[in-house]
Short mmCIF file of C-alpha atoms in Angstrom, two decimals:
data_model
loop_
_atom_site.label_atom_id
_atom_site.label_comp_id
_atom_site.label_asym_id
_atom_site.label_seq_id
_atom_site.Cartn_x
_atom_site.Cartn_y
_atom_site.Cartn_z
CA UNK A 8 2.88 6.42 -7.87
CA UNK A 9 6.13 6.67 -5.81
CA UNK A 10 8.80 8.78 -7.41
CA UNK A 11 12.03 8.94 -6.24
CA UNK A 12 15.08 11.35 -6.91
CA UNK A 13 18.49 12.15 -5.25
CA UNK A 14 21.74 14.02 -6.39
CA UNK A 15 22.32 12.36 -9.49
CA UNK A 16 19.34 10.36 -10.07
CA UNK A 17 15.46 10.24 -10.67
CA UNK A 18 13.82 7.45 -10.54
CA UNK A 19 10.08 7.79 -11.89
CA UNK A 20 6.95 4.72 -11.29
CA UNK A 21 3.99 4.98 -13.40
CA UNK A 22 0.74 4.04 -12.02
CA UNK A 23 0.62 0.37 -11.34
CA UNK A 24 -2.04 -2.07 -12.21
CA UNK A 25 -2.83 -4.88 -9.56
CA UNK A 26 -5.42 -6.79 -7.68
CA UNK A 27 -5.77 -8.31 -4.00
CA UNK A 28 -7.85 -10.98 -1.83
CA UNK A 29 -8.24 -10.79 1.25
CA UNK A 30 -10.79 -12.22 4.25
CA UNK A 31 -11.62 -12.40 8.11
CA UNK A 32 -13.25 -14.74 10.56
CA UNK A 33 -14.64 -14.05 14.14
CA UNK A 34 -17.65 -13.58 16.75
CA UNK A 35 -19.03 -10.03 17.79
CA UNK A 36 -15.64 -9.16 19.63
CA UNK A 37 -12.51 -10.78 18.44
CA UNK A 38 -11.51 -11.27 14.70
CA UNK A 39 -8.48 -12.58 12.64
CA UNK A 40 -7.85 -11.57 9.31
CA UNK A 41 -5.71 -12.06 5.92
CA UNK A 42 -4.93 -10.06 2.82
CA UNK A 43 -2.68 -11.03 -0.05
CA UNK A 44 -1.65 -8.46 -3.33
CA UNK A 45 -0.05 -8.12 -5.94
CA UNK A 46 0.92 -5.29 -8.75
CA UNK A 47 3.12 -4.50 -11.64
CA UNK A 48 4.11 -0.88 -13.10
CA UNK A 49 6.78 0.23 -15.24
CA UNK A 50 9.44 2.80 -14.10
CA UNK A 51 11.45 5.57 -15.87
CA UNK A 52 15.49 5.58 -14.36
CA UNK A 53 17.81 8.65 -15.59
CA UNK A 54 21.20 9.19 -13.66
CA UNK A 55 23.32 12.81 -14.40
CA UNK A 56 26.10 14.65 -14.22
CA UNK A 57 25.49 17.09 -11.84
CA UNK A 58 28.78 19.17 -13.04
CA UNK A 59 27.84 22.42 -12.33
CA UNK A 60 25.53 23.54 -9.92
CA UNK A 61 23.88 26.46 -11.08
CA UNK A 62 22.82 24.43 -14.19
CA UNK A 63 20.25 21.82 -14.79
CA UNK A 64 22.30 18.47 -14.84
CA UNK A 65 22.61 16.86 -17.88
CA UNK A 66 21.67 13.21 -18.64
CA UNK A 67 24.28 10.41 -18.64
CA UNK A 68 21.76 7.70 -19.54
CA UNK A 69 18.39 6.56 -18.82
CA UNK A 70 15.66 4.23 -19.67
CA UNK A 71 13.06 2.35 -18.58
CA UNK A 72 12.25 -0.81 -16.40
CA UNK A 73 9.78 -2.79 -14.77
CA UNK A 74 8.71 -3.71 -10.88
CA UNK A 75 6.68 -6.88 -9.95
CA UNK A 76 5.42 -6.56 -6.12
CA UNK A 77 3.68 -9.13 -3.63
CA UNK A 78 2.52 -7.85 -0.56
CA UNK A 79 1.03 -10.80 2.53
CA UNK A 80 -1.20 -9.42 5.64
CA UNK A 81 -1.55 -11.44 8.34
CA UNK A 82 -3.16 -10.39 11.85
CA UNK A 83 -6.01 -10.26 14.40
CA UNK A 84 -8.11 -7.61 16.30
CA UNK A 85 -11.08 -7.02 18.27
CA UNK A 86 -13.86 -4.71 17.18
CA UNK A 87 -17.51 -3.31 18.60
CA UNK A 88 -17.72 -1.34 21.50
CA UNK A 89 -20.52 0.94 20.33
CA UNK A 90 -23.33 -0.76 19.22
CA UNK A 91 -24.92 -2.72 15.79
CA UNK A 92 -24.20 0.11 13.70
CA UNK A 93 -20.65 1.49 14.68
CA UNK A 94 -17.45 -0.15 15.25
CA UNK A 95 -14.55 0.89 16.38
CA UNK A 96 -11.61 -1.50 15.07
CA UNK A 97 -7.72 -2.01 16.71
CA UNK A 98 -5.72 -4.84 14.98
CA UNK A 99 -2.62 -5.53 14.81
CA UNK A 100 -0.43 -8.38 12.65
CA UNK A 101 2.36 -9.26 10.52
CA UNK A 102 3.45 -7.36 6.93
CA UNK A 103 5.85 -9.12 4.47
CA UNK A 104 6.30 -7.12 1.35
CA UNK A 105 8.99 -8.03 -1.79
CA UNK A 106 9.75 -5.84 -5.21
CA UNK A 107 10.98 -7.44 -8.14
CA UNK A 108 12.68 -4.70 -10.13
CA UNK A 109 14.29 -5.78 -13.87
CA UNK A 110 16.00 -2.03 -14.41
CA UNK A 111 17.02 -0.22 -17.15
CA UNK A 112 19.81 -1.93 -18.31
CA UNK A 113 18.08 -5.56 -17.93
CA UNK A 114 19.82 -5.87 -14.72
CA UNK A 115 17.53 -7.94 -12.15
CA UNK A 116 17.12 -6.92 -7.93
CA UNK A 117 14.64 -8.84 -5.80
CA UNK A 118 14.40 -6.78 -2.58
CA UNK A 119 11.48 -7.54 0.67
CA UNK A 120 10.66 -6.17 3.11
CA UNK A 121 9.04 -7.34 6.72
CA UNK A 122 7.60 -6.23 9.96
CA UNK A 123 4.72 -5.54 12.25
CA UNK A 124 1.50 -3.08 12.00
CA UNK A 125 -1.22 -1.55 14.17
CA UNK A 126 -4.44 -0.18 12.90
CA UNK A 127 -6.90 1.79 14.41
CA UNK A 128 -10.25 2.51 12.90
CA UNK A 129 -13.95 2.46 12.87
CA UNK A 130 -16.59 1.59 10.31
CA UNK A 131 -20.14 2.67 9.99
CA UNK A 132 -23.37 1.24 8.71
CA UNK A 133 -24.75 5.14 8.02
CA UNK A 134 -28.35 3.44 5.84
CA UNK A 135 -28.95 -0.16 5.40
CA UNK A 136 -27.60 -0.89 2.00
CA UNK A 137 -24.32 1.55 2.89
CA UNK A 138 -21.17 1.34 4.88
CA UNK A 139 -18.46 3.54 5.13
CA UNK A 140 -15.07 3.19 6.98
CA UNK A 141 -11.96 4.62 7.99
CA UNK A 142 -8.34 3.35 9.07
CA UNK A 143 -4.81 4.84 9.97
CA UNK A 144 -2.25 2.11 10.33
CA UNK A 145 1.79 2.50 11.06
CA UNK A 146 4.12 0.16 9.83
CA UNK A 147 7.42 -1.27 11.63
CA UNK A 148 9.16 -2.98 8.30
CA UNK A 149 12.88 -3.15 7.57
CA UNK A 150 14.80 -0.48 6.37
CA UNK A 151 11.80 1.72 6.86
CA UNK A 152 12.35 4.67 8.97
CA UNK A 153 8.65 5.48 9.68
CA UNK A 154 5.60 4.63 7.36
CA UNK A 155 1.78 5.08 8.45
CA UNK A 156 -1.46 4.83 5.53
CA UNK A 157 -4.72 6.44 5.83
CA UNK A 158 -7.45 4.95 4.27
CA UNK A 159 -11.34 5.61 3.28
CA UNK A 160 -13.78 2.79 1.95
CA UNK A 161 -17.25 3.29 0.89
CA UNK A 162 -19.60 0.01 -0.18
CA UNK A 163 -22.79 0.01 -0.73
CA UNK A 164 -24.88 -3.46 -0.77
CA UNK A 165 -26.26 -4.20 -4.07
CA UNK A 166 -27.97 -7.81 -3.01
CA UNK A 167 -28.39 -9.16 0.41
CA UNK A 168 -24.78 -9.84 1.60
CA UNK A 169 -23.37 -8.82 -1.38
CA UNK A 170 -21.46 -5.31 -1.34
CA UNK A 171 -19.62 -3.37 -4.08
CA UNK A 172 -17.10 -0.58 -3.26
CA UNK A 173 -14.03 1.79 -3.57
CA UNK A 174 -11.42 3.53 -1.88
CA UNK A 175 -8.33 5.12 -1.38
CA UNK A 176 -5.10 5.25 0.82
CA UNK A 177 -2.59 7.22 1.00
CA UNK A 178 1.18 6.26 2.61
CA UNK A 179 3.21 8.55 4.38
CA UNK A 180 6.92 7.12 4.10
CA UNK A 181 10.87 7.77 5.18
CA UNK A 182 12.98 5.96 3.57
CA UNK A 183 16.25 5.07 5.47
CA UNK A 184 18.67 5.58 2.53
CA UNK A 185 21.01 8.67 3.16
CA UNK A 186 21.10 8.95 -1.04
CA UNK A 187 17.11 10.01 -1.32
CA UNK A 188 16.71 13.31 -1.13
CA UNK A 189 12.67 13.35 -2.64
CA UNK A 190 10.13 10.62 -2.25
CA UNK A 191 6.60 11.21 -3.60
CA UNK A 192 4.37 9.25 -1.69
CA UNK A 193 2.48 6.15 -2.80
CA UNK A 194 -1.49 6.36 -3.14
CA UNK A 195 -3.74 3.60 -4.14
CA UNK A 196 -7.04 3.30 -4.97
CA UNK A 197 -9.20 0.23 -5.08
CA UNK A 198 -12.34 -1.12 -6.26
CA UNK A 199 -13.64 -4.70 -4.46
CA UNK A 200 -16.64 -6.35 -4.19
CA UNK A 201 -16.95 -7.58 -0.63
CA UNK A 202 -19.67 -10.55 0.73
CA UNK A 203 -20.75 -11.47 4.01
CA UNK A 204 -20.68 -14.98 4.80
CA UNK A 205 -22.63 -14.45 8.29
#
């Protein structure tokens, strides 16, 4: 979800349905890795007359829309530091983002976005068959004025290398655009299954 509303506008996402792949390679220090998304929700658009401003504005028109988004991850890190069971985690890399949006009136807008991230983190093997993990990253991106995430994965190993898990993040964001007055901030949750190859 990531609502947004100004002066004469609201602009309204329902929860969107997606899926992602992602991997990453390395030895007992250094590691690069690569992630790749995609999602699709429906959104709710109603502009007003804001005439008088001790009443509720009226609606001038309104209806609904859809938004297709990709999402890349590229990067590399280094991780350890602590031991077999701990690791603490920095990475940085490369975020490319782009939102196809078909709006209300049928009108199309294909709009990306692009920049660099750091991440900071550590992950835990707390029993044998159960990890858990943790990560705050901040984004650089284009027309972005400041956006960081903080995330929380648990998996727990079901066979061998084999892992099944969930978790959530949640995105802090500012929005360059003077006309936003309100953004509700985007969370996600995910469910993966996860397997070592080493």
């Amino acid at each position: 979800d990531a609502d947004v509303s100004g002066e004469d506008f609201s602009w309204e996402h329902d929860s969107a349905n997606g899926f992602f792949l992602g991997g990453q390679w390395g030895n007992k220090v250094f590691h690069i890795f690569g992630e790749y998304g995609m999602s699709k929700n429906d959104t709710s658009e109603a502009y007003y007359y804001p005439e008088v401003p001790t009443r509720q504005p009226t609606v001038e028109f309104g209806g609904n829309g859809t938004v297709d988004s990709t999402r890349y991850e590229l990067g590399f890190g280094i991780h350890g530091l602590t031991g077999e069971k701990v690791d603490l985690i920095a990475e940085m890399g490369y975020a490319y983002s782009k939102h196809d949006e078909e709006d209300a009136f049928g009108d199309r807008y294909v709009d990306s976005t692009d920049g660099l991230f750091f991440r900071g983190g550590a992950r835990a093997r707390v029993m044998p068959y159960l990890e858990v993990n943790g990560f705050i990253t901040s984004y650089s991106l284009t027309g972005v004025d400041a956006y960081q995430t903080f995330e929380v994965n648990v998996m727990g190993y079901v066979w061998k290398q084999l892992a099944l898990g969930g978790g959530y993040s949640y995105g802090n964001i500012k929005l360059e655009d003077s006309f936003i007055e309100d953004y509700r901030n985007p969370g996600t949750f995910k469910l993966y299954l996860r397997y070592d190859l080493g």
